[in-house]
Amino acid sequence: MSAPVTTADVQAAAAAPVAPAAANHLSLEQQQQIAAAQAQAAQAAHFAPVPAAAPTASASLYIGELDPSVNEAMLFEMFNSVGPVASIRVCRDAVTRRSLGYAYVNFHNVADGERALETLNYTLIKNRACRIMWSQRDPALRKTGTGNIFIKNLDASIDNKALHDTFSAFGNILSCKVATEEGQSKGYGFVHYETHEAAENAIKHVNGMLLNDKKVYVGHHIAKKERQSKVEEMKANFTNVYIKNLDPEVTQEEVEALFTKFGPVTSCVVSTDENGRSKGFGFINFENHEDAKRAVDELHDSEYKEKKLFVTRAQKKGEREEELKKQYEQQKMEKLSKYQGVNLYVKNLDDEIDDEKLRQEFSVYGVITSAKVMRDEKTAAEGEDAKGASKGFGFVCFSSPDEATKAVTEMNGRMLGSKPIYVALAQRKEVR
């Protein structure tokens, strides 16, 4: 693990200054820290930052992180200033034609592609920094874990460009990305190097280093399948047991005595509040997996001091959260599947149309399970309207897809009140 950056490191970095583009983007302290890492790497491995090399006989660039409104014309104007562009394609959803947020730009020659990558990477387009890299169409090469590293505990100010500036000193980067949610950093990212050696060098020199006063962890990226395999292995060989629904009067010693019947226990903890009173749950760790499994099998749902115990394999916080997330997604998908093809979206409704009127107009086409006009809760709260003003749209749910399809055919464009209504099958938000 590398030591935090020192003044001596910064002085030694004079031979490997931070690129001007990076200097404009980063704080002085961050520039010094990056320069120190570059200097350490150059002294240890005797190499200079490697320019991004194009894949053989390819002049195709991948452009990511694009705003949905960015189109081919905008990209042509930007990239054609570097060199003659052969073609541009913004990738879009096959059904909605909405941009997927990335595009491919093909140049006539590799030299122009290299220049575009060097001069335009992280340029702002519609207030978003675009991410440019060489297009890699071979899925086998894209998915290989060779040269892929994982960085966590990143400061919120470190974006794609800052991450790229930090790690480009160690070798040619194929791709680089900070994970985000709604535009905010999630505190971790990935860098994919062209070679395993470059990845090793980055891990060696940046792991444990301070970036914006936060010590970062850098290690080899472990593929999701491999991570899941390790989790499954851990589940199959667990030794830590979780117990809940304990009577508050039960002591830690009594819990330990209850479990030692099954085998040697290395630790036993009953959780307590600030007053030392039991919270009714605890953890017991066995020496052997077999003993832990037998304890779970025999004690779960058994009665102890007039309380039915809940005993199971202890889970880490992340694993519990992941499991709850999966359950939520599964329930969500089941609910969506239930209404797929039977739920109609109706818009351009007259202000006078209410739930009952909506149901009445559509009921001739089949059995309606629900009919609702969406209303403004704010106006209802302010007393302007007991129900709230109509938002001009609503939903009608039928008992079968055939009924719903017939209603769409017959009702779309029909006058309802003083307006022609629009009727279509309702779509999930992510599909729209």
XYZ file of C-alpha atoms in Angstrom:
432
model
C 0.000 0.000 0.000
C 1.424 3.410 -0.978
C 2.050 6.019 1.696
C 0.121 9.326 1.630
C 1.621 11.984 -0.659
C 4.471 13.993 0.905
C 6.242 17.272 0.036
C 9.232 15.278 -1.207
C 6.966 13.377 -3.598
C 5.580 16.634 -4.968
C 9.065 18.073 -5.493
C 10.122 14.873 -7.264
C 7.159 15.239 -9.603
C 8.693 18.160 -11.487
C 9.820 15.770 -14.202
C 6.261 14.534 -14.755
C 3.982 17.601 -14.675
C 0.213 17.350 -14.852
C -1.185 18.014 -18.333
C -2.499 21.598 -18.845
C -6.040 20.327 -19.514
C -6.019 18.485 -16.207
C -4.537 21.459 -14.343
C -7.427 23.657 -15.411
C -9.895 21.085 -14.133
C -8.371 20.026 -10.803
C -7.603 21.785 -7.532
C -3.972 22.673 -6.766
C -3.816 20.023 -4.056
C -5.214 17.367 -6.381
C -2.735 18.370 -9.119
C 0.103 17.892 -6.622
C -1.211 14.510 -5.515
C -1.599 13.290 -9.097
C 1.844 14.584 -10.020
C 3.316 12.728 -7.053
C 1.755 9.458 -8.161
C 3.027 10.006 -11.703
C 6.524 10.703 -10.417
C 6.538 7.575 -8.238
C 5.404 5.474 -11.167
C 7.938 6.928 -13.580
C 10.815 6.410 -11.127
C 9.760 2.880 -10.218
C 8.858 1.567 -13.650
C 10.889 3.899 -15.924
C 8.039 4.717 -18.268
C 6.223 7.831 -19.443
C 2.468 8.351 -19.835
C 1.362 6.365 -22.878
C -0.777 8.058 -25.555
C -4.055 6.305 -26.327
C -3.291 3.867 -29.125
C -5.937 3.083 -31.702
C -6.951 -0.520 -32.284
C -5.408 -1.807 -35.517
C -7.114 -0.546 -38.701
C -9.867 1.206 -36.734
C -10.887 4.848 -36.943
C -14.123 4.446 -34.959
C -14.735 6.256 -31.670
C -17.332 5.568 -28.974
C -18.868 8.744 -27.476
C -20.671 8.244 -24.151
C -22.458 10.259 -21.415
C -24.473 12.192 -24.038
C -27.545 14.274 -23.239
C -30.669 12.702 -24.846
C -31.123 15.812 -27.032
C -27.702 15.470 -28.711
C -28.103 14.453 -32.364
C -25.887 13.548 -35.335
C -25.736 17.142 -36.618
C -24.322 18.440 -33.310
C -21.685 15.706 -33.207
C -20.763 16.238 -36.874
C -20.107 19.938 -36.273
C -17.889 19.104 -33.295
C -15.881 16.183 -34.733
C -15.587 17.381 -38.324
C -13.518 20.308 -37.032
C -10.797 17.766 -36.182
C -10.850 15.869 -39.478
C -13.202 14.580 -42.205
C -15.909 12.406 -40.649
C -17.017 9.306 -42.570
C -20.209 8.644 -40.583
C -21.960 9.304 -37.269
C -24.623 7.232 -35.529
C -26.445 8.167 -32.336
C -27.775 4.905 -30.885
C -31.505 4.980 -30.200
C -34.225 2.792 -28.687
C -35.753 0.663 -31.449
C -39.318 1.466 -30.359
C -39.302 5.000 -28.915
C -36.340 6.298 -31.009
C -35.086 8.045 -27.880
C -31.310 8.433 -27.622
C -29.555 5.823 -25.474
C -26.903 8.382 -24.504
C -24.056 7.168 -26.693
C -22.894 7.347 -30.311
C -20.216 6.161 -32.755
C -18.120 8.537 -34.876
C -16.137 7.043 -37.770
C -13.219 8.934 -39.311
C -11.591 8.231 -42.677
C -8.208 7.724 -41.008
C -6.827 6.716 -37.619
C -4.761 9.899 -37.184
C -7.919 12.044 -37.100
C -9.475 9.652 -34.596
C -6.410 9.937 -32.358
C -6.533 13.736 -32.563
C -10.255 13.786 -31.698
C -9.681 11.511 -28.706
C -6.816 13.682 -27.498
C -8.486 17.091 -27.963
C -12.210 16.468 -27.445
C -12.394 13.912 -24.619
C -14.499 15.288 -21.709
C -15.598 18.329 -23.744
C -18.936 19.714 -22.547
C -21.860 18.988 -24.879
C -25.174 20.350 -23.588
C -23.540 20.829 -20.168
C -22.389 17.190 -19.992
C -18.762 16.079 -20.267
C -18.676 13.504 -23.065
C -16.555 10.372 -22.617
C -14.603 9.287 -25.706
C -12.735 6.036 -26.290
C -11.843 3.766 -29.162
C -14.766 1.616 -30.237
C -14.268 -2.029 -29.323
C -16.832 -4.082 -31.236
C -15.451 -7.466 -30.142
C -17.536 -8.424 -27.051
C -14.895 -10.942 -25.932
C -12.287 -8.175 -25.688
C -14.765 -5.757 -24.092
C -15.710 -8.210 -21.354
C -12.254 -9.528 -20.521
C -11.167 -8.653 -17.001
C -7.528 -8.176 -18.037
C -6.337 -4.702 -17.107
C -9.589 -3.770 -15.352
C -9.289 -2.077 -11.952
C -11.812 -0.905 -9.349
C -11.391 2.308 -7.334
C -13.510 3.117 -4.269
C -13.783 5.833 -1.593
C -13.529 8.538 -4.253
C -14.245 12.128 -3.261
C -17.518 13.436 -4.731
C -15.626 16.073 -6.753
C -13.709 13.462 -8.781
C -15.455 12.972 -12.120
C -14.574 10.948 -15.245
C -11.972 13.465 -16.397
C -10.248 13.743 -13.014
C -10.150 9.937 -12.731
C -8.693 9.680 -16.246
C -6.090 12.369 -15.464
C -5.063 10.513 -12.311
C -4.659 7.075 -13.877
C -3.446 7.865 -17.419
C 0.134 8.059 -16.104
C 0.275 4.289 -15.739
C -0.643 3.157 -19.252
C -3.076 3.354 -22.137
C -6.675 3.564 -20.868
C -9.372 1.830 -22.920
C -12.234 3.127 -20.770
C -12.665 5.079 -17.557
C -15.840 5.828 -15.621
C -17.042 7.083 -12.236
C -20.327 5.434 -11.209
C -23.114 8.005 -10.772
C -26.749 8.167 -9.740
C -28.833 11.153 -10.854
C -25.629 12.982 -11.746
C -23.984 12.463 -8.341
C -20.883 10.310 -7.799
C -21.463 7.025 -5.955
C -17.877 7.138 -4.682
C -16.397 4.435 -6.882
C -15.260 3.930 -10.457
C -13.519 1.696 -12.977
C -10.465 2.055 -15.204
C -9.803 -0.465 -17.972
C -6.182 -0.550 -19.153
C -4.898 -2.059 -22.364
C -2.457 -4.273 -20.447
C -2.368 -6.209 -17.193
C 1.006 -4.604 -16.377
C -0.458 -1.080 -16.474
C -3.240 -2.151 -14.105
C -0.713 -3.708 -11.694
C 1.345 -0.509 -11.756
C -1.698 1.671 -11.016
C -2.707 -0.547 -8.089
C 0.837 -0.514 -6.723
C 1.198 3.282 -6.785
C -2.302 4.648 -6.134
C -3.789 2.162 -3.645
C -3.823 3.921 -0.263
C -2.956 7.302 -1.759
C -4.842 10.433 -0.678
C -6.988 12.012 -3.391
C -8.757 15.159 -2.214
C -7.963 14.140 1.379
C -9.611 10.716 1.003
C -7.583 7.516 1.048
C -8.624 5.531 -2.010
C -8.707 1.765 -2.437
C -7.498 0.462 -5.802
C -7.640 -3.221 -6.720
C -8.386 -5.642 -9.531
C -11.999 -5.565 -10.671
C -13.751 -8.854 -9.890
C -16.437 -9.792 -12.409
C -20.020 -9.969 -11.125
C -20.233 -13.706 -11.837
C -17.074 -14.326 -9.817
C -18.356 -12.144 -6.944
C -21.637 -14.060 -6.914
C -19.713 -17.329 -6.900
C -17.795 -16.200 -3.797
C -21.034 -15.156 -2.083
C -22.564 -18.563 -2.830
C -19.455 -20.261 -1.448
C -19.671 -18.126 1.695
C -23.360 -19.014 2.095
C -22.588 -22.712 1.739
C -19.864 -22.586 4.421
C -21.269 -20.074 6.924
C -20.287 -20.155 10.593
C -21.997 -16.957 11.787
C -25.598 -17.280 13.007
C -28.216 -14.570 13.622
C -30.944 -14.968 16.267
C -33.912 -12.679 16.969
C -37.161 -12.582 18.967
C -35.321 -13.268 22.211
C -37.074 -12.485 25.478
C -35.524 -9.202 26.805
C -34.692 -10.967 30.075
C -32.531 -13.619 28.366
C -28.828 -13.019 29.084
C -25.850 -13.402 26.772
C -24.607 -16.304 28.882
C -27.926 -18.137 28.432
C -27.799 -17.649 24.646
C -24.229 -18.952 24.523
C -25.212 -21.990 26.607
C -28.124 -22.656 24.235
C -25.829 -22.727 21.190
C -22.759 -24.487 22.615
C -24.842 -27.681 22.666
C -24.213 -27.851 18.913
C -20.451 -27.275 18.961
C -17.598 -24.905 19.954
C -18.595 -21.206 19.804
C -15.898 -18.573 19.159
C -18.075 -15.553 20.011
C -21.575 -14.676 21.201
C -23.048 -11.165 21.335
C -26.564 -10.075 22.329
C -27.254 -6.503 21.179
C -28.211 -4.053 23.945
C -29.408 -0.430 24.157
C -27.670 2.442 25.991
C -29.170 1.194 29.277
C -27.788 -2.311 28.812
C -31.212 -3.803 28.069
C -31.386 -6.551 25.430
C -32.739 -5.576 21.993
C -33.893 -9.152 21.475
C -31.352 -10.200 18.844
C -27.745 -11.331 18.631
C -24.979 -13.150 16.745
C -23.217 -16.445 17.461
C -20.105 -17.539 15.599
C -19.166 -21.232 15.508
C -15.799 -22.834 14.861
C -17.312 -25.218 12.326
C -19.883 -24.761 9.558
C -21.568 -28.101 10.303
C -22.316 -27.034 13.900
C -23.693 -23.668 12.736
C -25.986 -25.364 10.201
C -27.275 -27.856 12.791
C -28.022 -24.998 15.218
C -30.036 -23.160 12.547
C -31.924 -26.310 11.512
C -32.860 -27.287 15.060
C -33.414 -23.921 16.763
C -35.292 -21.995 14.064
C -39.004 -21.746 14.970
C -38.351 -23.496 18.296
C -39.660 -22.039 21.574
C -37.321 -20.645 24.224
C -38.615 -18.905 27.349
C -42.120 -18.763 25.748
C -40.820 -17.000 22.612
C -40.615 -18.529 19.117
C -37.037 -18.003 17.947
C -35.964 -16.854 14.507
C -32.541 -18.371 13.736
C -30.735 -18.103 10.397
C -27.385 -17.592 8.686
C -26.063 -14.101 9.483
C -25.851 -11.784 6.475
C -23.578 -8.836 5.856
C -25.323 -5.464 5.515
C -24.594 -5.241 1.773
C -25.960 -8.743 1.185
C -29.163 -7.944 3.113
C -29.646 -4.725 1.149
C -29.065 -6.558 -2.147
C -31.604 -9.227 -1.193
C -34.224 -6.635 -0.218
C -33.572 -4.785 -3.481
C -34.098 -7.999 -5.471
C -37.344 -8.715 -3.608
C -38.579 -5.185 -4.315
C -37.683 -5.427 -8.034
C -39.345 -8.842 -8.287
C -42.559 -7.579 -6.678
C -42.468 -4.524 -8.938
C -42.061 -6.661 -12.076
C -44.854 -9.017 -10.971
C -47.144 -6.045 -10.461
C -46.204 -4.577 -13.858
C -46.667 -7.939 -15.587
C -50.093 -8.216 -14.042
C -51.196 -4.982 -15.739
C -49.220 -5.406 -18.979
C -51.567 -5.005 -21.937
C -54.671 -4.231 -19.865
C -53.907 -0.734 -18.527
C -54.806 2.215 -20.776
C -53.452 5.759 -20.702
C -56.065 8.405 -21.553
C -55.110 12.065 -22.093
C -56.638 15.375 -23.267
C -59.539 14.880 -20.874
C -62.098 17.630 -20.381
C -61.902 19.221 -16.890
C -65.417 17.978 -16.141
C -64.573 14.278 -16.629
C -64.297 12.453 -13.274
C -63.546 8.814 -12.332
C -67.183 7.733 -12.651
C -67.663 9.353 -16.060
C -64.397 7.812 -17.313
C -65.484 4.349 -16.151
C -68.921 4.794 -17.697
C -67.530 5.748 -21.142
C -65.150 2.762 -21.300
C -67.321 0.094 -19.617
C -69.050 -0.873 -22.890
C -65.802 -2.578 -24.012
C -65.371 -4.936 -21.057
C -64.962 -5.391 -17.307
C -63.098 -2.443 -15.773
C -61.045 -3.125 -12.634
C -60.145 0.544 -12.075
C -60.657 3.986 -13.645
C -58.908 7.070 -12.326
C -58.495 10.692 -13.417
C -55.216 12.122 -12.090
C -55.680 15.275 -10.014
C -53.545 18.075 -8.588
C -53.229 17.400 -4.853
C -51.949 20.926 -4.230
C -55.200 22.573 -5.358
C -57.163 20.116 -3.204
C -55.024 20.969 -0.171
C -55.543 24.683 -0.754
C -59.294 24.179 -0.882
C -59.768 25.277 -4.500
C -61.407 21.942 -5.285
C -62.314 19.165 -2.865
C -60.867 16.575 -5.264
C -58.155 18.741 -6.778
C -58.126 20.085 -10.346
C -57.935 17.488 -13.135
C -54.498 17.101 -14.739
C -56.194 16.209 -18.008
C -55.159 12.556 -18.071
C -55.988 9.278 -16.391
C -55.873 5.479 -16.516
C -58.430 2.768 -17.236
C -57.610 -0.852 -16.392
C -59.510 -3.754 -18.019
C -59.695 -7.396 -16.958
C -58.217 -8.704 -20.231
C -55.861 -7.526 -23.036
C -58.556 -8.143 -25.677
C -60.946 -5.729 -23.964
C -58.199 -3.118 -23.610
C -57.206 -3.420 -27.298
C -60.810 -3.017 -28.405
C -61.194 0.100 -26.208
C -58.052 1.670 -27.744
C -59.350 1.015 -31.274
C -62.799 2.451 -30.572
C -62.025 5.311 -28.176
C -58.785 6.850 -29.494
C -59.664 10.180 -31.139
C -63.310 10.110 -29.993
C -64.889 13.298 -28.605
C -65.422 13.098 -24.854
C -67.058 16.248 -23.550
C -65.569 19.082 -25.591
C -62.243 17.396 -26.511
C -60.983 14.522 -28.681
C -59.214 12.087 -26.336
C -55.975 10.181 -26.910
C -56.032 6.528 -25.800
C -53.103 4.077 -25.818
C -51.696 1.156 -23.835
C -49.929 2.523 -20.759
C -46.131 2.132 -20.810
C -43.661 1.817 -17.944
C -41.690 4.994 -17.264
C -38.365 3.426 -18.314
C -39.874 2.268 -21.634
C -41.281 5.736 -22.373
